[in-house]
Short mmCIF file of C-alpha atoms in Angstrom, two decimals:
data_model
loop_
_atom_site.label_atom_id
_atom_site.label_comp_id
_atom_site.label_asym_id
_atom_site.label_seq_id
_atom_site.Cartn_x
_atom_site.Cartn_y
_atom_site.Cartn_z
CA LEU A 181 -64.59 -5.07 -11.27
CA GLY A 182 -62.73 -4.89 -7.97
CA PRO A 183 -59.57 -3.28 -6.53
CA ARG A 184 -56.10 -4.64 -7.16
CA THR A 185 -53.60 -5.64 -4.50
CA ILE A 186 -50.46 -3.57 -3.94
CA TRP A 187 -47.55 -3.89 -1.53
CA LYS A 188 -47.90 -3.63 2.26
CA GLY A 189 -48.21 0.02 3.23
CA GLY A 190 -48.60 1.04 -0.41
CA LEU A 191 -51.01 3.79 -1.34
CA GLU A 192 -52.53 4.44 -4.77
CA VAL A 193 -54.29 7.74 -5.43
CA GLU A 194 -56.31 7.97 -8.62
CA ILE A 195 -58.78 10.20 -10.38
CA GLU A 196 -60.96 8.95 -13.19
CA GLN A 197 -63.21 10.89 -15.53
CA GLU A 198 -66.04 9.35 -17.51
CA PHE A 199 -68.09 10.96 -20.30
CA ASP A 200 -71.32 9.10 -21.06
CA TRP A 201 -73.98 9.93 -23.68
CA SER A 202 -77.47 8.62 -24.52
CA TYR A 203 -80.04 9.54 -27.16
CA ARG A 204 -82.13 6.45 -27.97
CA TYR A 205 -84.75 4.17 -26.46
CA TRP A 206 -84.52 0.44 -27.06
CA SER A 207 -87.02 -2.42 -27.05
CA GLY A 208 -85.40 -5.83 -27.10
CA ASN A 209 -82.38 -5.26 -29.34
CA ASN A 210 -84.06 -2.70 -31.62
CA PRO A 211 -84.16 1.10 -31.43
CA ASP A 212 -87.55 2.43 -30.36
CA GLU A 213 -89.33 5.77 -30.76
CA ASN A 214 -88.06 8.82 -28.92
CA PRO A 215 -91.00 11.23 -29.39
CA ARG A 216 -89.68 13.88 -26.99
CA ASP A 217 -86.17 13.77 -28.52
CA ARG A 218 -84.66 12.91 -25.14
CA ARG A 219 -80.87 13.20 -25.01
CA SER A 220 -78.50 13.13 -22.04
CA PHE A 221 -74.83 13.67 -21.29
CA MET A 222 -73.11 12.83 -18.00
CA HIS A 223 -69.63 13.76 -16.83
CA THR A 224 -68.40 11.86 -13.76
CA ILE A 225 -65.24 12.70 -11.79
CA GLU A 226 -64.25 9.80 -9.57
CA PRO A 227 -61.40 10.24 -7.06
CA GLY A 228 -60.23 7.00 -5.47
CA MET A 229 -57.70 5.64 -3.02
CA THR A 230 -56.32 2.11 -2.53
CA TYR A 231 -54.30 1.05 0.52
CA GLY A 232 -52.31 -2.18 0.88
CA PHE A 233 -52.79 -3.65 4.34
CA SER A 234 -50.50 -6.52 3.33
CA ARG A 235 -48.91 -7.87 0.15
CA ASP A 236 -52.08 -9.84 -0.55
CA PHE A 237 -54.89 -7.66 0.88
CA ALA A 238 -55.93 -4.17 -0.18
CA MET A 239 -58.99 -1.94 0.13
CA ARG A 240 -60.22 0.86 -2.13
CA LEU A 241 -62.62 3.77 -1.70
CA LYS A 242 -64.09 5.55 -4.75
CA THR A 243 -66.09 8.78 -4.42
CA PRO A 244 -67.75 9.77 -7.73
CA PHE A 245 -69.29 13.18 -8.40
CA PHE A 246 -71.34 13.95 -11.51
CA TYR A 247 -72.71 16.68 -13.74
CA MET A 248 -75.58 15.75 -16.05
CA ARG A 249 -77.45 17.63 -18.77
CA GLU A 250 -80.69 16.31 -20.22
CA HIS A 251 -82.48 17.74 -23.25
CA THR A 252 -85.99 17.18 -24.53
CA LYS A 253 -88.01 19.17 -27.05
CA ASP A 254 -89.91 20.59 -24.05
CA ASP A 255 -87.10 21.46 -21.66
CA ASP A 256 -83.39 21.49 -20.82
CA MET A 257 -82.32 20.39 -17.34
CA SER A 258 -79.03 19.96 -15.51
CA TYR A 259 -78.12 18.14 -12.31
CA ALA A 260 -74.99 17.84 -10.20
CA GLY A 261 -74.09 15.91 -7.08
CA THR A 262 -72.71 12.61 -5.87
CA ARG A 263 -73.17 9.10 -7.17
CA LYS A 264 -72.88 6.03 -4.95
CA PHE A 265 -69.52 5.81 -3.19
CA THR A 266 -67.89 2.37 -3.42
CA LEU A 267 -65.86 0.57 -0.77
CA GLY A 268 -64.08 -2.59 -1.91
CA GLY A 269 -61.48 -5.12 -0.86
CA ALA A 270 -59.35 -7.74 -2.62
CA TYR A 271 -57.54 -10.75 -1.17
CA ARG A 272 -54.94 -12.49 -3.34
CA PHE A 273 -54.88 -16.18 -2.46
CA PHE A 274 -52.62 -17.36 -5.30
CA ASN A 275 -49.43 -15.70 -6.56
CA ASN A 276 -47.02 -17.66 -8.75
CA VAL A 277 -44.12 -15.45 -9.85
CA PHE A 278 -41.78 -16.72 -12.58
CA GLU A 279 -39.10 -15.17 -14.75
CA GLY A 280 -40.70 -12.46 -16.87
CA GLY A 281 -44.21 -12.74 -15.44
CA SER A 282 -46.69 -14.13 -12.94
CA THR A 283 -50.04 -15.85 -12.50
CA LYS A 284 -52.38 -14.52 -9.80
CA ALA A 285 -55.89 -15.02 -8.44
CA SER A 286 -57.91 -12.96 -5.94
CA TRP A 287 -61.29 -12.82 -4.28
CA PHE A 288 -62.87 -9.39 -4.22
CA ALA A 289 -65.98 -7.73 -2.81
CA THR A 290 -67.45 -4.23 -3.10
CA ILE A 291 -70.27 -2.29 -1.44
CA ASP A 292 -72.02 0.62 -3.18
CA LEU A 293 -73.12 3.04 -0.47
CA PRO A 294 -76.41 5.03 -0.68
CA THR A 295 -74.69 8.41 -1.07
CA ALA A 296 -76.22 9.47 -4.41
CA THR A 297 -77.88 12.83 -4.96
CA ASN A 298 -81.20 12.57 -6.78
CA PRO A 299 -83.43 15.65 -6.26
CA ASN A 300 -87.11 14.70 -6.46
CA ASN A 301 -86.08 11.29 -7.90
CA GLU A 302 -85.75 12.86 -11.35
CA ILE A 303 -82.68 10.84 -12.44
CA ASP A 304 -83.34 7.33 -13.72
CA GLY A 305 -81.21 4.34 -12.79
CA ASN A 306 -80.18 2.23 -9.84
CA ASP A 307 -76.98 4.25 -9.41
CA PHE A 308 -79.14 6.97 -7.85
CA ASP A 309 -81.50 5.09 -5.51
CA ASP A 310 -81.15 4.62 -1.72
CA ASN A 311 -80.28 0.92 -1.78
CA TRP A 312 -77.02 -0.76 -0.82
CA THR A 313 -75.49 -2.89 -3.57
CA PHE A 314 -73.07 -5.78 -2.97
CA THR A 315 -70.68 -7.43 -5.44
CA PHE A 316 -68.59 -10.55 -4.84
CA GLY A 317 -66.27 -12.15 -7.37
CA LEU A 318 -63.11 -13.86 -8.50
CA SER A 319 -60.27 -12.25 -10.45
CA ALA A 320 -57.48 -14.17 -12.22
CA SER A 321 -54.60 -12.99 -14.40
CA THR A 322 -51.42 -14.13 -16.09
CA SER A 323 -48.68 -11.98 -17.59
CA THR A 324 -45.37 -12.11 -19.46
CA THR A 325 -42.99 -9.36 -20.51
CA ARG A 326 -45.21 -8.53 -23.53
CA HIS A 327 -48.68 -9.91 -22.83
CA TYR A 328 -51.24 -9.66 -20.02
CA LEU A 329 -54.54 -11.51 -19.77
CA TRP A 330 -57.10 -11.34 -16.98
CA ALA A 331 -60.72 -12.13 -16.20
CA ASP A 332 -63.24 -11.20 -13.52
CA PHE A 333 -66.40 -13.14 -12.66
CA ALA A 334 -68.89 -11.64 -10.23
CA GLY A 335 -72.40 -11.68 -8.85
CA ARG A 336 -74.19 -8.52 -7.77
CA GLY A 337 -77.23 -7.97 -5.58
CA SER A 338 -79.09 -5.08 -3.99
CA THR A 339 -81.26 -4.38 -1.00
CA GLN A 340 -84.95 -3.80 -1.77
CA LEU A 341 -86.04 -0.80 0.31
CA GLU A 342 -89.85 -0.52 0.34
CA GLY A 343 -89.98 -3.29 -2.26
CA THR A 344 -87.93 -1.30 -4.77
CA GLY A 345 -84.42 -2.11 -5.98
CA SER A 346 -82.30 -3.47 -8.81
CA GLY A 347 -82.46 -7.10 -9.85
CA PRO A 348 -79.54 -9.51 -9.31
CA GLU A 349 -76.75 -9.51 -11.90
CA LEU A 350 -74.03 -11.78 -13.25
CA GLN A 351 -70.98 -9.95 -14.63
CA THR A 352 -67.91 -11.03 -16.58
CA HIS A 353 -64.97 -8.82 -17.51
CA LEU A 354 -62.26 -10.06 -19.90
CA ALA A 355 -59.16 -8.09 -20.88
CA TYR A 356 -56.05 -8.47 -22.98
CA ALA A 357 -53.07 -6.10 -22.85
CA TYR A 358 -50.14 -5.88 -25.24
CA ARG A 359 -46.93 -4.11 -24.23
CA PHE A 360 -45.40 -2.21 -27.15
CA PHE A 361 -41.86 -2.42 -25.73
CA GLU A 362 -40.47 -5.39 -23.86
CA LEU A 363 -39.93 -4.22 -20.29
CA THR A 364 -36.46 -4.87 -18.86
CA ASN A 365 -36.50 -2.32 -16.01
CA TYR A 366 -39.49 -1.10 -14.04
CA LYS A 367 -38.20 2.48 -14.34
CA ASP A 368 -38.55 2.37 -18.14
CA PHE A 369 -41.43 4.09 -19.92
CA ASP A 370 -44.14 1.51 -20.55
CA MET A 371 -46.93 1.75 -23.16
CA ILE A 372 -49.73 -0.80 -23.27
CA MET A 373 -52.69 -1.36 -25.59
CA LEU A 374 -55.85 -2.67 -23.90
CA VAL A 375 -58.75 -4.58 -25.42
CA GLU A 376 -61.55 -5.32 -22.95
CA ALA A 377 -65.01 -6.88 -23.04
CA ASP A 378 -67.85 -6.97 -20.52
CA PHE A 379 -70.92 -9.17 -20.32
CA LYS A 380 -73.79 -8.51 -17.93
CA ALA A 381 -77.05 -10.37 -17.42
CA GLN A 382 -79.50 -8.60 -15.12
CA ALA A 383 -82.88 -9.73 -13.84
CA GLN A 384 -85.73 -7.24 -13.77
CA ASP A 385 -85.87 -4.68 -10.98
CA MET A 386 -88.54 -4.49 -8.31
CA PHE A 387 -90.74 -1.41 -7.96
CA ALA A 388 -93.13 -1.11 -5.01
CA GLY A 389 -93.24 -4.89 -4.66
CA ASP A 390 -93.84 -5.63 -8.35
CA ARG A 391 -91.47 -6.42 -11.18
CA ASP A 392 -90.49 -3.44 -13.32
CA GLU A 393 -91.13 -4.60 -16.88
CA ASN A 394 -88.85 -1.89 -18.29
CA SER A 395 -85.64 -3.01 -16.64
CA GLY A 396 -82.97 -5.68 -16.86
CA GLY A 397 -81.57 -7.47 -19.87
CA MET A 398 -78.32 -8.73 -21.38
CA PHE A 399 -75.49 -6.43 -22.40
CA VAL A 400 -72.08 -6.78 -24.07
CA HIS A 401 -69.57 -3.92 -24.19
CA LEU A 402 -66.25 -3.70 -26.02
CA ALA A 403 -63.50 -1.25 -25.08
CA ILE A 404 -60.15 -0.27 -26.53
CA GLY A 405 -57.66 1.86 -24.65
CA LEU A 406 -54.10 2.93 -24.13
CA GLN A 407 -52.16 2.90 -20.85
CA MET A 408 -48.83 4.61 -20.18
CA ASN A 409 -46.76 3.79 -17.10
CA ILE A 410 -43.96 6.07 -15.97
CA THR A 411 -41.43 4.47 -13.56
CA ASN A 412 -44.14 2.00 -12.51
CA ARG A 413 -45.66 4.63 -10.18
CA VAL A 414 -47.51 7.01 -12.49
CA GLU A 415 -50.23 5.63 -14.76
CA VAL A 416 -52.27 7.44 -17.40
CA LYS A 417 -55.02 5.52 -19.15
CA PHE A 418 -57.75 6.46 -21.60
CA GLY A 419 -60.20 4.53 -23.74
CA LEU A 420 -63.58 4.21 -25.39
CA ASN A 421 -66.23 1.73 -24.24
CA ILE A 422 -69.24 1.03 -26.47
CA PRO A 423 -72.20 -1.39 -26.27
CA ILE A 424 -71.95 -3.84 -29.17
CA TYR A 425 -74.99 -5.91 -28.16
CA LYS A 426 -77.95 -5.20 -25.92
CA TYR A 427 -81.24 -6.94 -25.28
CA VAL A 428 -83.38 -4.94 -22.90
CA TYR A 429 -86.60 -6.09 -21.26
CA GLY A 430 -89.47 -3.79 -22.07
CA ARG A 431 -88.49 -0.32 -23.26
CA GLN A 432 -85.41 1.44 -21.89
CA PHE A 433 -83.26 4.53 -22.46
CA TYR A 434 -79.72 3.15 -22.80
CA HIS A 435 -76.34 4.77 -23.27
CA GLU A 436 -74.47 4.76 -26.59
CA GLY A 437 -70.91 4.82 -25.28
CA GLU A 438 -68.44 6.13 -22.74
CA PHE A 439 -65.03 7.77 -22.90
CA MET A 440 -62.71 7.38 -19.89
CA LEU A 441 -59.55 9.19 -18.79
CA MET A 442 -57.67 8.10 -15.65
CA PHE A 443 -54.58 9.21 -13.77
CA SER A 444 -53.10 7.30 -10.82
CA TYR A 445 -50.06 7.65 -8.62
CA LEU A 446 -48.55 4.87 -6.50
CA ILE A 447 -46.87 6.11 -3.32
#
């Protein structure tokens, strides 16, 4: 949910691509009618950069751009532009290194900036409004030569410009990684399987001073992926993230899954 710490003066350059698709409305945890046969596909390209100001403090900037196509039985539309840029920082306050692994804990915070492009307010979702969004959380991890386990816990809140904005959220991210080959030298090729889960509980949004009945809910996602590290400086990661449980308030158009591909280089 937040950036990771790297060494003092270290720089990580990354680019992430996400492919997201939606084709159903939901009420509660049940599919609902879609009389206009609404379907959407979004491709996001997200360059990012992390800089280590010290061994235990780093900051990251992410600048996502998107292309979206939406189909209904009446029309086909496409949009392109920017999503909200994100500025985040992480401070590692605990770092216990032992033979073959370590245990770490960090505080992190992020700010989503109101940089999104939304012509005529035609794109749904809080990722495209003019509010600032703030996240604050705790990240903890432990690792050995073959296994890696970490967890993030965070709260998220938004400004409410003109009485409109997203409701507060609680988020949890859990992940387990298994290294296929026991690593004896950081220059060795490293292949890792990732199994990740997310839980989010979100209160209803506000719209013009009133609660938006068709917003908020509880969501659980499960992801499986593969990460390859080359000399500990080049990382390639890809995976599939799908919602395995959702309970939406009111009636909402919700995504069916997301495929991600990421490349990063540590300088």
